Each structure stands twice: as C-alpha cells, then as structure tokens.
PDB file of C-alpha atoms in Angstrom:
ATOM      1  CA  HIS R   1      14.184   9.533 -10.999  1.00 88.00           C
ATOM      2  CA  VAL R   2      11.213   8.311  -8.822  1.00 90.00           C
ATOM      3  CA  GLN R   3      11.831   6.630  -5.599  1.00 94.00           C
ATOM      4  CA  LEU R   4       9.496   5.437  -2.897  1.00 95.00           C
ATOM      5  CA  VAL R   5      10.679   5.332   0.327  1.00 94.00           C
ATOM      6  CA  GLU R   6       8.143   3.214   3.142  1.00 94.00           C
ATOM      7  CA  SER R   7       8.246   3.388   6.730  1.00 94.00           C
ATOM      8  CA  GLY R   8       5.972   2.321   9.619  1.00 95.00           C
ATOM      9  CA  GLY R   9       6.421  -1.530   9.423  1.00 93.00           C
ATOM     10  CA  GLY R  10       6.624  -3.410  13.088  1.00 97.00           C
ATOM     11  CA  ALA R  11       4.934  -6.056  15.434  1.00 97.00           C
ATOM     12  CA  VAL R  12       1.991  -5.573  16.754  1.00 98.00           C
ATOM     13  CA  GLN R  13      -0.686  -7.813  18.306  1.00 98.00           C
ATOM     14  CA  PRO R  14      -4.062  -9.051  16.838  1.00 98.00           C
ATOM     15  CA  GLY R  15      -6.520  -6.569  16.763  1.00 98.00           C
ATOM     16  CA  GLY R  16      -3.966  -3.950  16.952  1.00 98.00           C
ATOM     17  CA  SER R  17      -3.180  -0.728  14.418  1.00 98.00           C
ATOM     18  CA  LEU R  18      -0.083   0.203  12.257  1.00 97.00           C
ATOM     19  CA  THR R  19       0.111   2.782   9.484  1.00 97.00           C
ATOM     20  CA  LEU R  20       2.443   2.794   7.028  1.00 97.00           C
ATOM     21  CA  SER R  21       4.409   5.604   5.011  1.00 97.00           C
ATOM     22  CA  CYS R  22       5.561   5.852   1.320  1.00 95.00           C
ATOM     23  CA  ALA R  23       7.066   8.976   0.808  1.00 94.00           C
ATOM     24  CA  THR R  24       7.744   9.731  -2.849  1.00 92.00           C
ATOM     25  CA  SER R  25      10.448  11.997  -4.225  1.00 89.00           C
ATOM     26  CA  GLY R  26      10.222  12.642  -8.537  1.00 84.00           C
ATOM     27  CA  TYR R  27       6.394  11.474  -8.310  1.00 84.00           C
ATOM     28  CA  VAL R  28       3.443  13.643  -7.888  1.00 81.00           C
ATOM     29  CA  VAL R  29       1.020  11.968  -5.336  1.00 80.00           C
ATOM     30  CA  ALA R  30      -2.181  14.082  -6.103  1.00 79.00           C
ATOM     31  CA  SER R  31      -1.950  12.388  -9.783  1.00 84.00           C
ATOM     32  CA  GLY R  32      -1.722   8.791 -11.261  1.00 86.00           C
ATOM     33  CA  CYS R  33      -2.289   5.900  -9.216  1.00 93.00           C
ATOM     34  CA  MET R  34      -0.550   4.538  -5.795  1.00 93.00           C
ATOM     35  CA  GLY R  35      -1.013   1.567  -4.009  1.00 93.00           C
ATOM     36  CA  TYR R  36       0.330  -1.371  -1.564  1.00 95.00           C
ATOM     37  CA  PHE R  37       0.893  -4.550  -1.841  1.00 96.00           C
ATOM     38  CA  ARG R  38       2.023  -7.345   0.480  1.00 97.00           C
ATOM     39  CA  GLN R  39       3.831 -10.402   0.065  1.00 96.00           C
ATOM     40  CA  THR R  40       4.506 -13.542   2.102  1.00 95.00           C
ATOM     41  CA  PRO R  41       7.234 -16.289   1.776  1.00 89.00           C
ATOM     42  CA  GLY R  42       6.197 -18.817  -0.963  1.00 89.00           C
ATOM     43  CA  ARG R  43       3.069 -16.783  -2.199  1.00 91.00           C
ATOM     44  CA  GLU R  44       2.457 -14.111  -5.102  1.00 92.00           C
ATOM     45  CA  ARG R  45       2.339 -10.597  -4.419  1.00 93.00           C
ATOM     46  CA  GLU R  46      -1.024  -9.704  -3.252  1.00 94.00           C
ATOM     47  CA  VAL R  47      -2.481  -6.189  -4.103  1.00 94.00           C
ATOM     48  CA  VAL R  48      -4.055  -4.335  -1.278  1.00 95.00           C
ATOM     49  CA  ALA R  49      -5.556  -1.546  -2.267  1.00 95.00           C
ATOM     50  CA  ALA R  50      -4.966   1.449  -4.534  1.00 95.00           C
ATOM     51  CA  THR R  51      -6.252   5.336  -5.101  1.00 93.00           C
ATOM     52  CA  GLY R  52      -6.072   7.646  -7.952  1.00 91.00           C
ATOM     53  CA  PRO R  53      -7.752  10.947  -8.283  1.00 89.00           C
ATOM     54  CA  SER R  54     -11.058   9.856  -8.738  1.00 89.00           C
ATOM     55  CA  ASN R  55     -11.563   6.408  -6.701  1.00 91.00           C
ATOM     56  CA  THR R  56     -10.185   4.143  -4.343  1.00 93.00           C
ATOM     57  CA  TRP R  57     -10.398   0.777  -3.679  1.00 95.00           C
ATOM     58  CA  TYR R  58      -9.686  -2.375  -1.646  1.00 96.00           C
ATOM     59  CA  SER R  59      -9.202  -5.898  -1.793  1.00 95.00           C
ATOM     60  CA  ASP R  60     -11.920  -8.135  -0.219  1.00 96.00           C
ATOM     61  CA  SER R  61      -9.311  -9.209   2.565  1.00 95.00           C
ATOM     62  CA  VAL R  62      -8.993  -5.894   3.721  1.00 97.00           C
ATOM     63  CA  LYS R  63     -11.913  -3.893   3.138  1.00 97.00           C
ATOM     64  CA  GLY R  64     -13.567  -2.375   6.289  1.00 97.00           C
ATOM     65  CA  ARG R  65     -10.025  -2.133   8.350  1.00 98.00           C
ATOM     66  CA  PHE R  66      -7.471  -0.220   6.047  1.00 98.00           C
ATOM     67  CA  THR R  67      -7.707   2.855   4.931  1.00 97.00           C
ATOM     68  CA  LEU R  68      -5.454   4.568   2.375  1.00 95.00           C
ATOM     69  CA  SER R  69      -4.934   8.656   2.336  1.00 91.00           C
ATOM     70  CA  LYS R  70      -2.645  10.822   0.537  1.00 90.00           C
ATOM     71  CA  ASP R  71      -0.954  14.166   1.692  1.00 90.00           C
ATOM     72  CA  ASN R  72      -0.209  15.734  -1.750  1.00 87.00           C
ATOM     73  CA  SER R  73       1.603  18.434  -0.114  1.00 90.00           C
ATOM     74  CA  LYS R  74       4.110  16.589   1.139  1.00 91.00           C
ATOM     75  CA  ASN R  75       3.791  13.800  -1.609  1.00 90.00           C
ATOM     76  CA  ILE R  76       3.009  11.171   1.072  1.00 93.00           C
ATOM     77  CA  GLN R  77       0.842   8.162   0.865  1.00 93.00           C
ATOM     78  CA  TYR R  78      -0.342   6.274   4.052  1.00 95.00           C
ATOM     79  CA  LEU R  79      -2.284   2.779   4.592  1.00 97.00           C
ATOM     80  CA  GLN R  80      -3.796   2.831   8.004  1.00 97.00           C
ATOM     81  CA  MET R  81      -4.124  -0.506   9.253  1.00 98.00           C
ATOM     82  CA  ASN R  82      -7.162  -1.172  12.184  1.00 98.00           C
ATOM     83  CA  SER R  83      -8.058  -4.667  13.753  1.00 98.00           C
ATOM     84  CA  LEU R  84      -4.923  -6.231  12.150  1.00 98.00           C
ATOM     85  CA  LYS R  85      -5.045 -10.251  12.186  1.00 98.00           C
ATOM     86  CA  PRO R  86      -2.308 -12.463  11.671  1.00 97.00           C
ATOM     87  CA  GLU R  87      -3.286 -13.466   8.251  1.00 95.00           C
ATOM     88  CA  ASP R  88      -2.111  -9.682   7.423  1.00 97.00           C
ATOM     89  CA  THR R  89       1.756 -10.443   8.906  1.00 97.00           C
ATOM     90  CA  ALA R  90       3.752  -9.891   5.339  1.00 97.00           C
ATOM     91  CA  VAL R  91       6.184  -7.655   3.668  1.00 97.00           C
ATOM     92  CA  TYR R  92       4.029  -4.548   2.335  1.00 97.00           C
ATOM     93  CA  TYR R  93       4.968  -2.475  -0.679  1.00 97.00           C
ATOM     94  CA  CYS R  94       3.994   0.701  -1.979  1.00 96.00           C
ATOM     95  CA  ALA R  95       3.489   1.490  -5.560  1.00 96.00           C
ATOM     96  CA  ALA R  96       3.106   4.175  -7.851  1.00 94.00           C
ATOM     97  CA  ASP R  97       2.618   4.509 -11.688  1.00 94.00           C
ATOM     98  CA  ARG R  98       0.497   6.648 -14.204  1.00 91.00           C
ATOM     99  CA  GLY R  99      -2.906   6.120 -15.867  1.00 89.00           C
ATOM    100  CA  PHE R 100      -6.105   5.304 -14.411  1.00 89.00           C
ATOM    101  CA  CYS R 101      -6.521   3.392 -10.828  1.00 91.00           C
ATOM    102  CA  TYR R 102      -8.986   0.596 -12.322  1.00 89.00           C
ATOM    103  CA  THR R 103      -9.826  -2.103  -9.637  1.00 88.00           C
ATOM    104  CA  GLY R 104      -7.692  -4.794  -9.283  1.00 88.00           C
ATOM    105  CA  ARG R 105      -4.720  -2.926 -11.109  1.00 90.00           C
ATOM    106  CA  THR R 106      -1.750  -4.829 -10.370  1.00 89.00           C
ATOM    107  CA  THR R 107       1.129  -3.198 -12.843  1.00 92.00           C
ATOM    108  CA  PHE R 108       3.081  -0.412 -11.797  1.00 94.00           C
ATOM    109  CA  ALA R 109       6.178   0.871 -12.785  1.00 95.00           C
ATOM    110  CA  TYR R 110       7.824   2.198  -9.331  1.00 95.00           C
ATOM    111  CA  TRP R 111       8.110   0.303  -6.198  1.00 96.00           C
ATOM    112  CA  GLY R 112       9.287   0.998  -2.683  1.00 95.00           C
ATOM    113  CA  GLN R 113      11.843  -1.428  -0.734  1.00 95.00           C
ATOM    114  CA  GLY R 114       9.256  -2.997   1.504  1.00 95.00           C
ATOM    115  CA  THR R 115       8.682  -3.214   5.230  1.00 96.00           C
ATOM    116  CA  GLN R 116       7.644  -5.938   7.322  1.00 97.00           C
ATOM    117  CA  VAL R 117       4.318  -6.362   9.124  1.00 98.00           C
ATOM    118  CA  THR R 118       3.876  -8.744  11.946  1.00 98.00           C
ATOM    119  CA  VAL R 119       0.667  -9.475  13.868  1.00 98.00           C
ATOM    120  CA  SER R 120       1.254 -12.164  16.441  1.00 96.00           C
TER     121      SER R 120
END
C-alpha cells in the first residue's frame, strides 16, 4: 500500500522561500517518477515539476525558482521553492508512479493529501 504524506506548506511573503516534503511508504523514491502539482480554486491541477532516475523537468512558470530533490535513504522528495510570487499560491500535491518521467507527464497513480502554500 503506497502512501504519500506531505508537509511544509504555509504562508510566506513575496520573495520568500518554502520547502515542501513528501514522505513515502510502500514506494521507492529512487525509482519511477515523482512530481509536484498545484491547484487553485476553479482551475485545473497544474504540473509543476517531476523527477525520475535519469531526468528532472520543471514547468516554465517555476523554472529557475523551484528545485526538486530526493533523499533516497529516507524515501522523501523535497520541493525547494525560492523567490515565491503571489501567483504561486495554491494547494500543492506530490505524486508518484512507476515508468519513465517524460516531460509534461500528468498521469500518476499515487497522490499526497495536499498542502497549502500562500504567498502574500
């Protein structure tokens, strides 16, 4: 049984930083594809970034500001968010699945519960 548990959301001023964590159980972080999505009310869920064993990619809206990393020994994924903007405000979800982490992938089998990030 795969579980993803997120933490690290909160409120921050524009230009600030936050780090989101996604702790996994029943899933090996070092393999497959893990990513982050975000969603605001009335809008579709947007993929932010994803990383696999051989590649990492970011959406244009966060490229250069957000960084994905993983601690394979602890099976945790991190999303470091710098230079935050008000438009980054959303509920952020981590996601995981097997298979290649192709650019723009939006289909994932496993999801975290979401964590709110507010930039104002």
